[in-house]
Amino acid sequence: MKAWQVAALGEPTDVLRLAEVPDLVPGPGQLAVRVRATAANFPDVLLCRGHYQDRPALPFTPGIELCADVVALGDGVEGFAVGDRVLGGAVIPHGGFAEQALMAATDTFLAPDSLDDAEAASLHVAYQTGWFGLHRRACLQQGETLLVHAGAGGVGSAAIQLGKAAGARVVAVVGGAEKADVARGLGADLVVDRTSEDFVAAVKEFTGGRGADVVFDPVGGDAYAGSTKCIAFEGRIVVVGFTSGTIPAPALSHALVKNYSIVGLHWGLYRTRGTALVRACYDELVRLADAGVVAPLVSERVGLDDVPDALSRLGAGRTVGRVVYLA
Ligand SMILES: NC(=O)c1ccc[n+]([C@@H]2O[C@H](COP(=O)([O-])OP(=O)(O)OC[C@H]3O[C@@H](n4cnc5c(N)ncnc54)[C@H](OP(=O)(O)O)[C@@H]3O)[C@@H](O)[C@H]2O)c1
């Protein structure tokens, strides 16, 4: 079968090689699957660069979330059958940018009929991250103001939809006019183009000076710094990622004086330490998807040959929603 492999670290278009490799055999607790669709995530770019928290041995195949058909079950796997259409996380080094992948039974779920393959592939990482960030970590309440950075991105678009579903007033910050249109289409109540507007002033004006109750920040750098200037009394800043390339060094005295919380989120840890929570979140996400309340934003469907280019554009901040490889 064909698989994109990273044999040396660097930018995706420089280091990905399409290889012919043996069919996959599932280990205990794993499923071997035939890929239907794999969503490109920023962590795939970080994996290629060697900048992710996990550093798999070379060579590896990226592609951390997918929708697929089960072709073989490893020892001890229950609740799935060959032929099931599933979604969930791939077991790297055998990721989803290939014709086959491996999945862990604990991180695999039946794909809902209400979503097509590309949408189902996009329901896992971003929506689970959004849900855990907003509800589990920040305890977002109805009527609160939620500020979402990179609101037209994969994780950000999910956070906007989940914020609206929770009854929050959502402010989205995006980079550029095209992305602003996307964020408006997702239902954001206020959209701020960071390339031409000051989001700190915009949030203060929108909230009558009070500030945002919850900030969802996948960007870091200036996004984090500005957020501390427009966070409300008892606000919560959820640290989701650092796409800007700058990891902030927060001034804890500022958090004390302004009475806000800086909340870390590493959703991947729940996959081993909170499997019941992840399953409950999946049930809630399927309920919302079936009801049409959330709908993964798939902006492009690309073939296997186009995967490196798609990952490079994602890494450069030139995509919206999810770009998905369709097998
Ligand atoms: N904490 C967790 O558990 C968890 C789980 C999953 C993902 N994440 C993180 O969430 C973040 C977003 O992932 P994603 O896949 O949804 O990506 P994405 O948001 O679709 O793409 C990244 C976005 O970041 C913004 N950005 C700002 N400065 C940038 C720069 N210098 N280079 C590239 N992009 C820049 C861009 O949006 P604008 O131009 O609109 O600002 C860009 O579109 C990543 O940091 C990822 O690692 C965290």
Coordinates of C-alpha atoms and ligand atoms in Angstrom, one line a residue:
M1 CA 0.0 0.0 0.0
K2 CA 1.0 3.6 -0.5
A3 CA 2.0 5.8 2.5
W4 CA 3.5 9.3 2.9
Q5 CA 6.6 8.9 5.1
V6 CA 8.7 11.4 6.9
A7 CA 12.3 10.1 6.8
A8 CA 14.0 13.4 7.9
L9 CA 12.6 16.4 9.7
G10 CA 11.7 19.6 8.0
E11 CA 8.9 21.4 6.1
P12 CA 6.3 18.9 4.7
T13 CA 7.0 19.5 1.0
D14 CA 10.7 19.0 1.7
V15 CA 10.6 15.8 3.7
L16 CA 7.5 13.8 2.8
R17 CA 8.2 10.8 0.5
L18 CA 5.5 8.6 -1.0
A19 CA 6.5 5.0 -0.3
E20 CA 5.2 1.5 -1.1
V21 CA 5.0 -0.3 2.2
P22 CA 3.6 -3.7 3.5
D23 CA -0.1 -3.9 4.5
L24 CA -0.5 -3.2 8.2
V25 CA -1.2 -5.8 10.9
P26 CA -2.9 -4.5 14.1
G27 CA -1.3 -5.1 17.4
P28 CA -3.3 -5.9 20.6
G29 CA -6.0 -3.3 21.2
Q30 CA -5.6 -1.9 17.6
L31 CA -7.6 -1.8 14.4
A32 CA -6.2 -1.9 10.9
V33 CA -8.3 0.4 8.7
R34 CA -8.6 1.3 5.1
V35 CA -8.5 5.1 5.0
R36 CA -11.5 7.0 3.6
A37 CA -10.5 10.5 4.7
T38 CA -7.8 12.1 6.8
A39 CA -8.0 15.7 8.0
A40 CA -4.8 17.8 8.0
N41 CA -4.0 19.2 11.5
F42 CA -1.3 21.7 12.6
P43 CA 0.2 18.9 14.8
D44 CA 0.9 17.0 11.5
V45 CA 3.0 19.9 10.4
L46 CA 4.8 20.1 13.8
L47 CA 5.4 16.3 13.6
C48 CA 7.1 16.8 10.2
R49 CA 9.2 19.6 11.6
G50 CA 10.1 17.7 14.8
H51 CA 8.5 20.4 16.8
Y52 CA 5.6 18.4 18.3
Q53 CA 5.6 17.1 21.9
D54 CA 5.7 13.6 20.5
R55 CA 8.7 12.7 18.4
P56 CA 8.1 9.4 16.6
A57 CA 11.1 7.4 15.3
L58 CA 11.8 8.0 11.6
P59 CA 10.4 7.1 9.2
F60 CA 6.7 7.7 10.2
T61 CA 3.5 8.5 8.5
P62 CA 1.6 11.6 9.8
G63 CA -2.1 12.1 9.8
I64 CA -3.5 12.1 13.3
E65 CA -7.3 11.9 12.6
L66 CA -9.3 10.0 10.1
C67 CA -12.4 8.3 8.9
A68 CA -11.9 4.8 7.7
D69 CA -13.3 1.3 7.2
V70 CA -12.1 -1.5 9.7
V71 CA -10.3 -4.3 7.9
A72 CA -8.7 -6.2 10.8
L73 CA -9.0 -6.4 14.6
G74 CA -6.1 -6.9 17.0
D75 CA -6.3 -9.1 20.0
G76 CA -8.7 -7.9 22.7
V77 CA -10.6 -5.4 20.5
E78 CA -14.4 -5.5 21.3
G79 CA -17.3 -3.4 20.0
F80 CA -16.1 -3.2 16.4
A81 CA -16.5 -5.4 13.4
V82 CA -14.7 -5.6 10.0
G83 CA -16.5 -3.2 7.7
D84 CA -17.4 -0.7 10.3
R85 CA -17.1 3.0 9.2
V86 CA -15.2 4.6 12.1
L87 CA -13.6 7.9 13.0
G88 CA -10.9 8.8 15.5
G89 CA -7.2 9.1 16.1
A90 CA -4.4 7.2 14.2
V91 CA -1.6 5.5 16.0
I92 CA 1.5 7.2 14.8
P93 CA 3.9 6.0 13.1
H94 CA 1.0 4.5 11.0
G95 CA -1.0 7.7 10.4
G96 CA -3.8 8.5 8.0
F97 CA -1.9 10.0 5.1
A98 CA -1.8 6.6 3.5
E99 CA -4.1 4.0 2.0
Q100 CA -4.1 2.1 5.4
A101 CA -3.6 3.2 9.0
L102 CA -3.7 1.8 12.5
M103 CA -6.1 3.1 15.2
A104 CA -6.4 2.3 18.9
A105 CA -9.7 0.8 20.0
T106 CA -9.8 3.3 22.9
D107 CA -9.6 6.2 20.4
T108 CA -12.0 4.9 17.8
F109 CA -15.7 5.6 17.4
L110 CA -18.4 4.7 14.9
A111 CA -18.8 7.5 12.4
P112 CA -22.2 9.1 12.3
D113 CA -24.3 8.8 9.1
S114 CA -25.1 12.5 9.3
L115 CA -21.5 13.4 8.3
D116 CA -19.7 12.5 5.0
D117 CA -16.3 11.0 5.1
A118 CA -14.4 14.3 5.1
E119 CA -16.6 15.8 7.8
A120 CA -16.4 12.7 10.0
A121 CA -12.6 12.8 9.7
S122 CA -12.7 16.3 11.0
L123 CA -15.0 15.7 14.1
H124 CA -12.4 14.3 16.4
V125 CA -9.3 16.3 17.3
A126 CA -10.6 19.9 16.8
Y127 CA -14.1 19.4 18.3
Q128 CA -12.9 17.3 21.2
T129 CA -10.2 20.0 21.9
G130 CA -12.8 22.7 21.6
W131 CA -15.3 20.9 23.9
F132 CA -12.7 20.1 26.6
G133 CA -11.2 23.6 26.4
L134 CA -14.5 25.4 26.7
H135 CA -16.4 23.1 29.0
R136 CA -14.1 21.0 31.0
R137 CA -11.3 23.5 31.5
A138 CA -12.9 26.9 31.2
C139 CA -16.5 26.1 32.4
L140 CA -18.0 28.4 29.8
Q141 CA -21.4 29.7 30.8
Q142 CA -24.4 30.7 28.7
G143 CA -24.3 34.5 28.1
E144 CA -20.5 34.8 28.6
T145 CA -18.3 36.4 26.0
L146 CA -15.9 33.9 24.3
L147 CA -12.8 35.2 22.4
V148 CA -11.5 32.7 19.8
H149 CA -8.1 33.3 18.1
A150 CA -7.5 31.8 14.7
G151 CA -11.3 31.5 14.4
A152 CA -11.3 30.5 10.8
G153 CA -8.8 27.6 11.5
G154 CA -9.6 24.0 12.2
V155 CA -9.6 24.2 16.0
G156 CA -10.9 27.8 16.0
S157 CA -13.9 27.1 13.8
A158 CA -14.9 24.2 16.0
A159 CA -14.6 26.5 19.1
I160 CA -16.8 29.1 17.5
Q161 CA -19.5 26.6 16.7
L162 CA -19.3 25.0 20.2
G163 CA -19.3 28.4 21.8
K164 CA -22.4 29.4 20.0
A165 CA -24.0 26.0 20.9
A166 CA -23.3 26.8 24.5
G167 CA -25.1 30.2 24.3
A168 CA -22.0 32.3 24.4
R169 CA -21.4 35.6 22.6
V170 CA -18.4 34.8 20.4
V171 CA -15.7 37.2 19.2
A172 CA -13.4 35.7 16.5
V173 CA -10.0 37.0 15.7
V174 CA -8.7 36.1 12.2
G175 CA -5.8 37.1 9.9
G176 CA -7.3 38.6 6.7
A177 CA -10.6 39.5 5.0
E178 CA -11.3 36.1 3.5
K179 CA -10.9 34.5 6.9
A180 CA -13.2 37.1 8.4
D181 CA -16.0 36.1 5.9
V182 CA -15.4 32.5 7.0
A183 CA -15.7 33.3 10.7
R184 CA -18.9 35.3 10.1
G185 CA -20.3 32.3 8.3
L186 CA -19.6 30.2 11.3
G187 CA -21.8 32.4 13.4
A188 CA -19.3 34.6 15.3
D189 CA -21.1 37.7 16.7
L190 CA -18.1 39.9 16.1
V191 CA -15.1 39.3 13.8
V192 CA -11.9 41.1 14.1
D193 CA -9.2 41.1 11.4
R194 CA -6.0 41.2 13.3
T195 CA -4.1 42.4 10.2
S196 CA -6.0 45.7 10.2
E197 CA -7.8 46.1 13.5
D198 CA -6.9 46.1 17.2
F199 CA -8.7 43.1 18.8
V200 CA -8.1 44.4 22.3
A201 CA -10.0 47.6 21.7
A202 CA -12.7 45.7 19.8
V203 CA -13.3 43.3 22.6
K204 CA -13.5 46.1 25.2
E205 CA -16.0 48.0 23.1
F206 CA -18.1 44.8 22.4
T207 CA -18.3 44.0 26.1
G208 CA -18.8 47.6 27.4
G209 CA -15.3 47.5 28.9
R210 CA -15.7 44.3 30.9
G211 CA -13.6 42.1 28.6
A212 CA -13.9 38.4 27.5
D213 CA -14.9 35.8 30.0
V214 CA -13.1 33.0 28.2
V215 CA -10.3 33.2 25.7
F216 CA -9.5 30.2 23.5
D217 CA -6.0 30.6 22.2
P218 CA -4.3 28.2 19.7
V219 CA -1.9 31.0 18.6
G220 CA 0.2 32.3 21.5
G221 CA 2.6 35.3 20.9
D222 CA 0.7 38.6 20.4
A223 CA -2.7 36.8 20.6
Y224 CA -1.9 35.7 24.2
A225 CA -0.4 39.1 25.1
G226 CA -3.4 41.0 23.8
S227 CA -5.8 38.6 25.5
T228 CA -4.4 39.5 29.0
K229 CA -5.3 43.1 28.2
C230 CA -9.0 42.3 27.5
I231 CA -9.7 39.4 29.8
A232 CA -12.6 40.0 32.2
F233 CA -12.6 39.8 36.0
E234 CA -12.5 36.0 36.8
G235 CA -11.8 35.3 33.1
R236 CA -10.1 32.2 31.9
I237 CA -7.5 32.0 29.2
V238 CA -7.3 28.5 27.7
V239 CA -3.8 27.8 26.3
V240 CA -4.4 25.6 23.3
G241 CA -1.3 26.0 21.1
F242 CA 1.4 28.2 19.6
T243 CA 0.8 28.5 15.9
S244 CA 2.5 31.9 16.0
G245 CA 5.8 30.1 16.9
T246 CA 6.1 32.1 20.1
I247 CA 5.3 30.5 23.5
P248 CA 4.3 33.3 25.9
A249 CA 6.0 33.7 29.3
P250 CA 3.1 35.0 31.3
A251 CA 3.5 37.5 34.1
L252 CA 1.9 35.8 37.0
S253 CA 1.6 39.1 38.9
H254 CA -0.7 40.3 36.2
A255 CA -3.0 37.2 36.6
L256 CA -3.0 37.9 40.3
V257 CA -3.8 41.6 40.0
K258 CA -6.5 41.2 37.4
N259 CA -8.0 38.0 38.9
Y260 CA -7.9 35.8 35.8
S261 CA -6.9 32.2 35.3
I262 CA -4.4 30.7 32.8
V263 CA -5.6 27.3 32.0
G264 CA -3.5 24.7 30.1
L265 CA -5.1 22.2 27.8
H266 CA -3.5 19.0 26.5
W267 CA -6.5 17.1 25.1
G268 CA -4.4 14.1 24.1
L269 CA -3.9 13.2 27.8
Y270 CA -7.6 12.6 28.1
R271 CA -7.3 9.8 25.6
T272 CA -5.4 7.8 28.2
R273 CA -6.4 9.4 31.5
G274 CA -10.1 10.2 30.7
T275 CA -11.4 7.8 28.2
A276 CA -14.9 7.9 29.6
L277 CA -14.9 11.7 29.3
V278 CA -13.7 11.4 25.7
R279 CA -16.5 9.0 24.9
A280 CA -19.1 11.2 26.6
C281 CA -17.8 14.1 24.6
Y282 CA -18.0 12.0 21.4
D283 CA -21.7 11.3 22.2
E284 CA -22.4 15.0 22.7
L285 CA -20.6 15.9 19.5
V286 CA -22.6 13.4 17.5
R287 CA -25.8 14.7 19.0
L288 CA -24.8 18.2 18.0
A289 CA -23.7 17.1 14.5
D290 CA -26.9 15.1 14.0
A291 CA -28.9 18.2 14.9
G292 CA -26.9 20.3 12.6
V293 CA -25.7 22.5 15.4
V294 CA -22.0 21.8 14.6
A295 CA -20.8 21.0 11.1
P296 CA -17.1 20.6 10.4
L297 CA -15.9 23.2 8.0
V298 CA -14.2 21.2 5.2
S299 CA -12.7 23.9 2.8
E300 CA -10.8 21.5 0.5
R301 CA -10.8 17.8 -0.4
V302 CA -7.5 16.8 -1.9
G303 CA -6.0 13.6 -3.3
L304 CA -3.0 11.6 -1.9
D305 CA -0.5 13.4 -4.2
D306 CA -1.6 16.8 -2.8
V307 CA -1.0 16.0 0.9
P308 CA 2.5 17.7 1.3
D309 CA 1.3 20.9 -0.4
A310 CA -1.8 21.0 1.8
L311 CA 0.3 20.5 5.0
S312 CA 2.7 23.2 4.0
R313 CA -0.1 25.7 3.3
L314 CA -1.6 24.8 6.7
G315 CA 1.7 25.4 8.4
A316 CA 2.0 28.8 6.7
G317 CA -1.4 29.8 8.0
R318 CA -2.9 29.8 4.4
T319 CA -5.8 27.4 5.0
V320 CA -9.3 27.7 6.5
G321 CA -11.3 25.1 8.4
R322 CA -10.0 21.6 7.5
V323 CA -8.2 20.5 4.3
V324 CA -9.0 16.8 4.0
Y325 CA -7.2 14.0 2.0
L326 CA -9.9 11.9 0.4
A327 CA -8.8 8.4 -0.5
Ligands
LIG1 N1 -4.0 21.7 23.3 C1 -4.4 20.7 22.6 O1 -4.8 19.7 23.2 C2 -4.5 20.8 21.1 C3 -5.2 19.8 20.3 C4 -5.2 20.0 18.9 C5 -4.6 21.1 18.3 N2 -3.9 22.0 19.1 C6 -3.3 23.1 18.6 O2 -4.2 24.0 18.0 C7 -3.5 24.9 17.1 C8 -4.4 25.0 15.9 O3 -4.4 23.8 15.1 P1 -5.2 23.7 13.8 O4 -4.8 22.4 13.2 O5 -6.6 24.0 14.0 O6 -4.5 24.8 12.9 P2 -5.3 26.1 12.2 O7 -5.8 26.9 13.3 O8 -6.2 25.6 11.2 O9 -4.1 26.9 11.5 C9 -3.2 27.7 12.2 C10 -3.8 29.2 12.3 O10 -3.0 29.9 13.2 C11 -2.9 31.2 12.8 N3 -1.5 31.7 12.8 C12 -1.1 32.8 13.5 N4 0.2 33.0 13.3 C13 0.6 32.0 12.5 C14 1.9 31.7 12.0 N5 3.0 32.4 12.3 N6 2.0 30.6 11.2 C15 0.9 29.8 10.9 N7 -0.3 30.1 11.4 C16 -0.5 31.2 12.2 C17 -3.5 31.3 11.4 O11 -4.8 31.9 11.5 P3 -5.1 33.5 11.5 O12 -4.3 34.0 10.3 O13 -6.6 33.6 11.3 O14 -4.6 34.0 12.8 C18 -3.6 29.9 11.0 O15 -4.6 29.7 10.0 C19 -2.2 24.3 16.9 O16 -1.2 25.0 17.7 C20 -2.3 22.9 17.4 O17 -1.1 22.3 17.9 C21 -3.9 21.8 20.5

